[in-house]
Coordinates of N, CA and C in Angstrom, one line a residue:
M29 N 156.3 86.3 203.0 CA 156.6 85.6 201.8 C 155.3 85.1 201.2
L30 N 154.5 84.7 202.0 CA 153.2 84.2 201.5 C 152.5 85.3 200.7
E31 N 152.6 86.5 201.2 CA 152.1 87.6 200.4 C 152.7 87.8 199.1
L32 N 154.0 87.6 199.1 CA 154.7 87.8 197.8 C 154.4 86.7 196.9
H33 N 154.3 85.5 197.4 CA 153.9 84.3 196.6 C 152.5 84.5 196.0
R34 N 151.5 85.1 196.8 CA 150.2 85.4 196.3 C 150.2 86.4 195.2
Q35 N 151.1 87.4 195.3 CA 151.2 88.4 194.3 C 151.8 87.9 193.0
V36 N 152.8 87.0 193.2 CA 153.4 86.4 192.0 C 152.3 85.5 191.3
M37 N 151.5 84.8 192.1 CA 150.5 83.9 191.5 C 149.4 84.8 190.8
D38 N 149.1 85.9 191.4 CA 148.1 86.8 190.8 C 148.7 87.3 189.5
Q39 N 150.0 87.7 189.5 CA 150.6 88.2 188.3 C 150.7 87.1 187.2
E40 N 151.0 85.9 187.6 CA 151.1 84.8 186.6 C 149.7 84.5 186.0
E41 N 148.7 84.6 186.9 CA 147.3 84.4 186.4 C 146.9 85.5 185.4
K42 N 147.3 86.7 185.7 CA 147.0 87.8 184.8 C 147.8 87.7 183.5
V43 N 149.1 87.2 183.6 CA 149.9 87.0 182.4 C 149.2 85.9 181.6
A44 N 148.8 84.8 182.2 CA 148.1 83.7 181.5 C 146.8 84.2 180.8
L45 N 146.1 85.0 181.6 CA 144.8 85.6 181.0 C 145.1 86.5 179.9
A46 N 146.2 87.3 180.0 CA 146.6 88.2 178.9 C 147.1 87.4 177.7
E47 N 147.8 86.4 177.9 CA 148.3 85.5 176.8 C 147.1 84.9 176.1
S48 N 146.2 84.4 176.9 CA 145.0 83.8 176.4 C 144.2 84.8 175.5
K49 N 144.1 86.0 176.1 CA 143.3 87.1 175.4 C 144.1 87.4 174.1
C50 N 145.4 87.5 174.2 CA 146.3 87.8 173.0 C 146.1 86.7 172.0
S51 N 146.1 85.5 172.4 CA 145.9 84.3 171.5 C 144.6 84.4 170.8
Q52 N 143.5 84.7 171.6 CA 142.2 84.8 171.0 C 142.1 86.0 170.0
L53 N 142.7 87.1 170.3 CA 142.7 88.3 169.4 C 143.5 88.0 168.1
E54 N 144.6 87.2 168.3 CA 145.4 86.8 167.1 C 144.6 85.9 166.2
S55 N 143.8 85.0 166.8 CA 142.9 84.1 166.1 C 141.9 84.9 165.4
E56 N 141.3 85.8 166.1 CA 140.2 86.7 165.4 C 140.8 87.5 164.3
L57 N 142.0 88.0 164.5 CA 142.7 88.7 163.4 C 143.0 87.9 162.2
A58 N 143.4 86.6 162.5 CA 143.7 85.7 161.4 C 142.4 85.4 160.6
D59 N 141.3 85.2 161.4 CA 140.0 85.0 160.8 C 139.5 86.2 159.9
L60 N 139.7 87.4 160.4 CA 139.4 88.6 159.7 C 140.2 88.7 158.4
K61 N 141.5 88.4 158.5 CA 142.4 88.4 157.4 C 141.9 87.4 156.3
S62 N 141.5 86.2 156.8 CA 141.0 85.2 155.9 C 139.7 85.7 155.2
D63 N 138.8 86.3 156.0 CA 137.6 86.8 155.5 C 137.8 87.9 154.5
L64 N 138.8 88.7 154.8 CA 139.1 89.8 153.9 C 139.7 89.3 152.6
E65 N 140.5 88.3 152.6 CA 141.1 87.7 151.4 C 140.0 87.0 150.6
A66 N 139.1 86.4 151.3 CA 138.0 85.7 150.6 C 137.1 86.7 149.9
A67 N 136.8 87.8 150.6 CA 136.0 88.9 150.1 C 136.7 89.5 148.9
Q68 N 138.0 89.8 149.0 CA 138.7 90.3 147.8 C 138.7 89.4 146.7
S69 N 138.9 88.1 146.9 CA 138.9 87.1 145.9 C 137.5 87.1 145.2
E70 N 136.5 87.1 146.0 CA 135.1 87.1 145.5 C 134.8 88.4 144.7
R71 N 135.3 89.5 145.2 CA 135.2 90.8 144.5 C 135.9 90.7 143.1
D72 N 137.1 90.2 143.1 CA 137.9 90.1 141.9 C 137.1 89.1 140.9
T73 N 136.6 88.0 141.4 CA 135.8 87.1 140.5 C 134.6 87.8 139.9
Q74 N 133.9 88.5 140.8 CA 132.7 89.3 140.3 C 133.1 90.4 139.3
K75 N 134.2 91.0 139.6 CA 134.7 92.1 138.7 C 135.0 91.5 137.3
M76 N 135.7 90.3 137.3 CA 136.0 89.7 136.0 C 134.7 89.2 135.3
A77 N 133.7 88.7 136.1 CA 132.4 88.3 135.5 C 131.7 89.5 134.9
Y78 N 131.7 90.6 135.7 CA 131.0 91.8 135.2 C 131.7 92.4 133.9
E79 N 133.1 92.3 133.9 CA 133.8 92.8 132.7 C 133.5 91.9 131.5
E80 N 133.4 90.6 131.7 CA 133.0 89.7 130.7 C 131.5 90.0 130.2
Q81 N 130.6 90.3 131.1 CA 129.3 90.6 130.8 C 129.3 91.9 129.9
I82 N 130.1 92.9 130.4 CA 130.2 94.1 129.6 C 130.7 93.9 128.2
K83 N 131.7 93.1 128.1 CA 132.2 92.7 126.7 C 131.2 92.0 125.9
S84 N 130.4 91.1 126.5 CA 129.4 90.4 125.8 C 128.3 91.4 125.4
L85 N 127.9 92.3 126.3 CA 126.9 93.3 126.0 C 127.3 94.2 124.9
D86 N 128.6 94.6 124.9 CA 129.2 95.4 123.9 C 129.1 94.7 122.5
T87 N 129.4 93.4 122.5 CA 129.3 92.6 121.3 C 127.9 92.5 120.8
Q88 N 126.9 92.3 121.7 CA 125.5 92.3 121.4 C 125.1 93.6 120.8
I89 N 125.5 94.7 121.4 CA 125.1 96.0 120.9 C 125.6 96.2 119.5
A90 N 126.9 95.8 119.3 CA 127.5 96.0 118.0 C 126.7 95.1 117.0
E91 N 126.3 93.9 117.3 CA 125.5 93.0 116.5 C 124.2 93.6 116.2
L92 N 123.5 94.2 117.2 CA 122.2 94.8 117.1 C 122.3 96.0 116.2
K93 N 123.4 96.8 116.3 CA 123.5 98.0 115.5 C 123.7 97.5 114.0
G94 N 124.4 96.4 113.8 CA 124.6 95.9 112.5 C 123.2 95.4 111.9
K95 N 122.5 94.7 112.8 CA 121.2 94.3 112.3 C 120.2 95.4 112.1
F96 N 120.3 96.5 112.9 CA 119.5 97.6 112.7 C 119.8 98.3 111.4
A97 N 121.1 98.4 111.1 CA 121.5 99.0 109.9 C 121.0 98.2 108.7
D98 N 121.1 96.8 108.8 CA 120.6 96.0 107.8 C 119.1 96.2 107.6
V99 N 118.3 96.2 108.7 CA 116.9 96.4 108.6 C 116.6 97.8 108.0
D100 N 117.4 98.8 108.5 CA 117.2 100.1 108.0 C 117.4 100.2 106.5
D101 N 118.5 99.5 106.0 CA 118.8 99.4 104.6 C 117.7 98.7 103.8
R102 N 117.2 97.6 104.4 CA 116.1 96.8 103.8 C 114.8 97.7 103.7
L103 N 114.5 98.4 104.8 CA 113.3 99.3 104.7 C 113.5 100.4 103.7
D104 N 114.7 100.9 103.6 CA 114.9 102.0 102.6 C 114.8 101.4 101.2
A105 N 115.3 100.2 101.0 CA 115.1 99.5 99.7 C 113.7 99.2 99.4
E106 N 112.9 98.7 100.4 CA 111.5 98.5 100.2 C 110.7 99.8 99.9
Y107 N 111.1 100.8 100.6 CA 110.5 102.1 100.4 C 110.8 102.6 98.9
D108 N 112.0 102.5 98.6 CA 112.4 102.9 97.2 C 111.7 102.1 96.2
S109 N 111.6 100.8 96.4 CA 110.9 99.9 95.5 C 109.4 100.3 95.4
G110 N 108.8 100.6 96.5 CA 107.4 101.0 96.5 C 107.2 102.3 95.8
L111 N 108.2 103.2 96.0 CA 108.1 104.5 95.3 C 108.3 104.3 93.8
A112 N 109.2 103.4 93.5 CA 109.4 103.2 92.0 C 108.2 102.6 91.4
L113 N 107.5 101.7 92.2 CA 106.3 101.1 91.6 C 105.2 102.1 91.5
C114 N 105.1 103.0 92.4 CA 104.1 104.1 92.3 C 104.4 105.0 91.1
Y115 N 105.7 105.3 91.0 CA 106.1 106.1 89.8 C 105.7 105.4 88.5
K116 N 106.0 104.1 88.5 CA 105.8 103.3 87.3 C 104.3 103.3 87.0
C117 N 103.5 103.1 88.0 CA 102.0 103.1 87.8 C 101.5 104.4 87.3
I118 N 101.9 105.5 88.0 CA 101.5 106.8 87.6 C 101.9 107.1 86.1
M119 N 103.1 106.8 85.8 CA 103.6 107.1 84.4 C 102.8 106.2 83.4
F120 N 102.5 105.0 83.8 CA 101.7 104.1 82.9 C 100.3 104.7 82.7
V121 N 99.7 105.1 83.8 CA 98.3 105.7 83.7 C 98.4 106.9 82.8
L122 N 99.3 107.8 83.1 CA 99.4 109.1 82.3 C 99.6 108.7 80.8
K123 N 100.5 107.8 80.5 CA 100.7 107.4 79.1 C 99.5 106.9 78.5
T124 N 98.8 106.0 79.2 CA 97.6 105.4 78.7 C 96.5 106.4 78.5
E125 N 96.2 107.2 79.5 CA 95.1 108.2 79.5 C 95.4 109.4 78.6
Y126 N 96.6 109.8 78.5 CA 97.0 111.0 77.8 C 98.1 110.7 76.9
P127 N 97.9 110.0 75.8 CA 98.9 109.6 74.9 C 99.6 110.8 74.2
E128 N 99.0 111.9 74.2 CA 99.5 113.1 73.6 C 100.6 113.8 74.5
L129 N 100.8 113.3 75.7 CA 101.8 113.9 76.6 C 103.2 113.6 76.1
N130 N 104.1 114.5 76.3 CA 105.5 114.3 76.0 C 106.1 113.6 77.3
M131 N 106.2 112.3 77.3 CA 106.6 111.5 78.4 C 108.1 111.8 78.8
N132 N 108.9 112.0 77.8 CA 110.3 112.3 78.0 C 110.5 113.6 78.8
K133 N 109.7 114.6 78.5 CA 109.8 115.9 79.2 C 109.2 115.7 80.6
L134 N 108.2 115.0 80.8 CA 107.6 114.7 82.1 C 108.6 114.0 83.0
E135 N 109.3 113.0 82.4 CA 110.3 112.2 83.2 C 111.5 113.1 83.6
A136 N 111.9 114.0 82.6 CA 113.0 114.9 82.9 C 112.6 115.9 84.0
S137 N 111.4 116.4 84.0 CA 110.9 117.3 85.0 C 110.9 116.6 86.4
I138 N 110.5 115.4 86.4 CA 110.4 114.6 87.7 C 111.8 114.4 88.2
Q139 N 112.8 114.0 87.3 CA 114.2 113.9 87.8 C 114.7 115.2 88.3
E140 N 114.4 116.3 87.6 CA 114.9 117.6 88.0 C 114.4 117.9 89.4
Y141 N 113.1 117.7 89.6 CA 112.5 117.9 90.9 C 113.2 117.1 92.0
M142 N 113.4 115.8 91.7 CA 114.0 114.9 92.7 C 115.4 115.4 93.1
V143 N 116.2 115.8 92.1 CA 117.5 116.3 92.3 C 117.4 117.6 93.2
E144 N 116.5 118.5 92.9 CA 116.3 119.7 93.7 C 115.9 119.4 95.1
Q145 N 115.2 118.3 95.3 CA 114.8 117.9 96.7 C 115.8 117.1 97.4
G146 N 116.9 116.8 96.7 CA 118.0 116.1 97.4 C 117.8 114.6 97.4
Q147 N 116.8 114.1 96.6 CA 116.5 112.7 96.6 C 117.0 112.1 95.3
G148 N 117.4 112.9 94.4 CA 117.8 112.4 93.1 C 119.1 111.6 93.2
D149 N 120.0 112.0 94.1 CA 121.2 111.2 94.2 C 121.0 109.9 94.9
K150 N 119.9 109.8 95.7 CA 119.7 108.5 96.4 C 119.2 107.4 95.4
N151 N 118.4 107.8 94.5 CA 117.9 106.8 93.6 C 117.8 107.3 92.2
Q152 N 118.9 107.2 91.4 CA 119.0 107.8 90.1 C 118.5 106.8 89.0
E153 N 118.2 105.5 89.4 CA 117.8 104.6 88.4 C 116.5 104.9 87.8
E154 N 116.3 104.8 86.5 CA 115.0 105.0 85.9 C 114.2 103.7 85.9
V155 N 112.9 103.9 86.1 CA 112.1 102.7 86.1 C 111.5 102.5 84.8
P156 N 111.8 101.4 84.1 CA 111.2 101.1 82.8 C 109.7 100.9 83.0
L157 N 108.9 101.5 82.1 CA 107.5 101.4 82.2 C 106.9 100.2 81.4
S158 N 107.2 100.2 80.1 CA 106.8 99.1 79.3 C 107.5 99.3 78.0
G159 N 107.3 98.3 77.1 CA 107.9 98.4 75.7 C 107.4 99.6 75.0
E160 N 106.2 100.1 75.2 CA 105.7 101.2 74.5 C 106.5 102.5 74.8
Q161 N 106.9 102.6 76.1 CA 107.6 103.8 76.5 C 109.0 103.9 75.8
E162 N 109.6 102.8 75.5 CA 110.8 102.8 74.8 C 110.8 103.2 73.4
K163 N 109.5 103.3 72.8 CA 109.4 103.7 71.4 C 109.7 105.2 71.3
D164 N 110.0 105.7 70.2 CA 110.4 107.1 70.0 C 109.1 107.9 70.2
T165 N 109.2 109.0 71.0 CA 108.0 109.8 71.3 C 108.1 111.1 70.6
E166 N 108.9 111.2 69.5 CA 109.0 112.5 68.9 C 107.8 113.0 68.2
D167 N 106.8 112.1 67.9 CA 105.6 112.6 67.3 C 104.6 113.1 68.3
Q168 N 105.0 113.1 69.6 CA 104.1 113.7 70.6 C 104.6 115.1 70.9
N169 N 103.9 116.0 70.4 CA 104.3 117.4 70.4 C 103.8 118.2 71.5
L170 N 102.8 117.7 72.2 CA 102.2 118.5 73.3 C 103.1 118.5 74.5
D171 N 103.2 119.7 75.2 CA 104.0 119.7 76.4 C 103.0 119.3 77.5
I172 N 103.6 119.1 78.7 CA 102.8 118.7 79.8 C 101.8 119.8 80.1
G173 N 100.5 119.4 80.3 CA 99.5 120.4 80.7 C 98.8 121.0 79.5
Q174 N 99.3 120.8 78.3 CA 98.6 121.4 77.2 C 97.5 120.4 76.7
G175 N 96.4 120.9 76.4 CA 95.3 120.1 75.7 C 94.7 119.1 76.6
L176 N 94.9 119.2 77.9 CA 94.4 118.2 78.8 C 93.1 118.7 79.4
G177 N 92.2 117.8 79.4 CA 90.9 118.1 80.1 C 90.9 117.2 81.3
P178 N 89.7 117.1 82.0 CA 89.7 116.2 83.1 C 89.9 114.7 82.7
A179 N 90.4 113.9 83.5 CA 90.7 112.5 83.2 C 89.4 111.8 83.0
P180 N 89.3 111.0 81.9 CA 88.1 110.3 81.7 C 87.8 109.3 82.8
S181 N 86.6 109.2 83.2 CA 86.3 108.3 84.3 C 85.8 106.9 83.7
K182 N 86.4 105.9 84.2 CA 86.0 104.5 83.7 C 85.1 103.9 84.8
F183 N 84.9 104.5 85.9 CA 84.1 104.0 87.0 C 82.6 104.3 86.7
V184 N 81.8 103.2 86.6 CA 80.4 103.4 86.4 C 79.7 102.8 87.6
G185 N 78.9 103.6 88.3 CA 78.2 103.2 89.5 C 78.0 104.3 90.4
P186 N 77.4 104.1 91.5 CA 77.2 105.2 92.5 C 78.5 105.8 93.0
S187 N 78.4 107.0 93.4 CA 79.6 107.7 93.8 C 80.0 107.1 95.2
L188 N 81.3 107.3 95.5 CA 81.8 106.8 96.7 C 81.3 107.7 97.9
P189 N 81.0 107.1 99.0 CA 80.5 107.9 100.2 C 81.6 108.7 100.7
E190 N 81.2 109.9 101.3 CA 82.2 110.7 102.0 C 82.6 110.1 103.3
I191 N 83.8 110.1 103.7 CA 84.3 109.5 104.9 C 84.7 110.6 105.8
A192 N 84.0 110.6 107.0 CA 84.3 111.6 108.0 C 85.7 111.4 108.6
D193 N 86.0 110.3 108.9 CA 87.4 110.0 109.5 C 88.0 108.9 108.6
P194 N 89.0 109.3 107.8 CA 89.6 108.4 106.8 C 90.3 107.2 107.5
L195 N 90.6 107.3 108.8 CA 91.2 106.2 109.5 C 90.2 105.2 110.0
S196 N 89.0 105.6 110.1 CA 87.9 104.7 110.6 C 87.4 103.8 109.5
V197 N 87.6 102.6 109.7 CA 87.1 101.6 108.7 C 85.6 101.4 108.8
E198 N 85.1 101.6 110.0 CA 83.6 101.3 110.2 C 82.8 102.4 109.4
A199 N 83.4 103.6 109.1 CA 82.6 104.6 108.5 C 82.4 104.3 107.0
I200 N 83.0 103.3 106.5 CA 82.9 103.0 105.0 C 81.9 101.9 104.9
E201 N 80.9 102.1 104.1 CA 79.9 101.1 103.8 C 80.1 100.8 102.3
P202 N 80.2 99.5 102.0 CA 80.4 99.1 100.6 C 79.2 99.6 99.7
P203 N 79.5 100.1 98.5 CA 78.4 100.5 97.6 C 77.6 99.3 97.1
T204 N 76.3 99.5 96.9 CA 75.5 98.5 96.4 C 75.4 98.7 94.9
H205 N 75.5 97.6 94.2 CA 75.4 97.7 92.7 C 74.1 97.0 92.2
D206 N 73.3 97.8 91.5 CA 72.0 97.3 90.9 C 72.4 96.9 89.5
L207 N 72.2 95.6 89.2 CA 72.5 95.1 87.9 C 71.2 95.0 87.1

């Protein structure tokens, strides 16, 4: 009986050890479940934060595209304005230097060229040159290119130096004027 009693005690000890181990494993399992839930919650929080960041970046991209379009439109307008000023200057010089030119025909030729190049639709507005241009030009009978010689030079002084590299500013020396 003593032997039986020792076996029962050994068995009870093993059961207690197994119950302790089972309790320890259940505790570890509960900790793992808690860690998993915390990780999932953190993941969900990060996911929501990332989605908000994506929405914010999408909004910023849309704003930047709008600003880019505004800048692009402004640059186009400045380019067109510069082009119109160049046109105005050239037409003024031609009218001043060659009063015999038929300016209406010249303007019509330029407009026709611009339409052929696909740029006429972009900027159809005419650039007013001066009050003189608005005068009737019917008395100017010469067509473009007729009766023209070289343009008279109003520059008096030494000739301009040849520039090896037009982008190099150091290559240009200012002309000296002897008075």
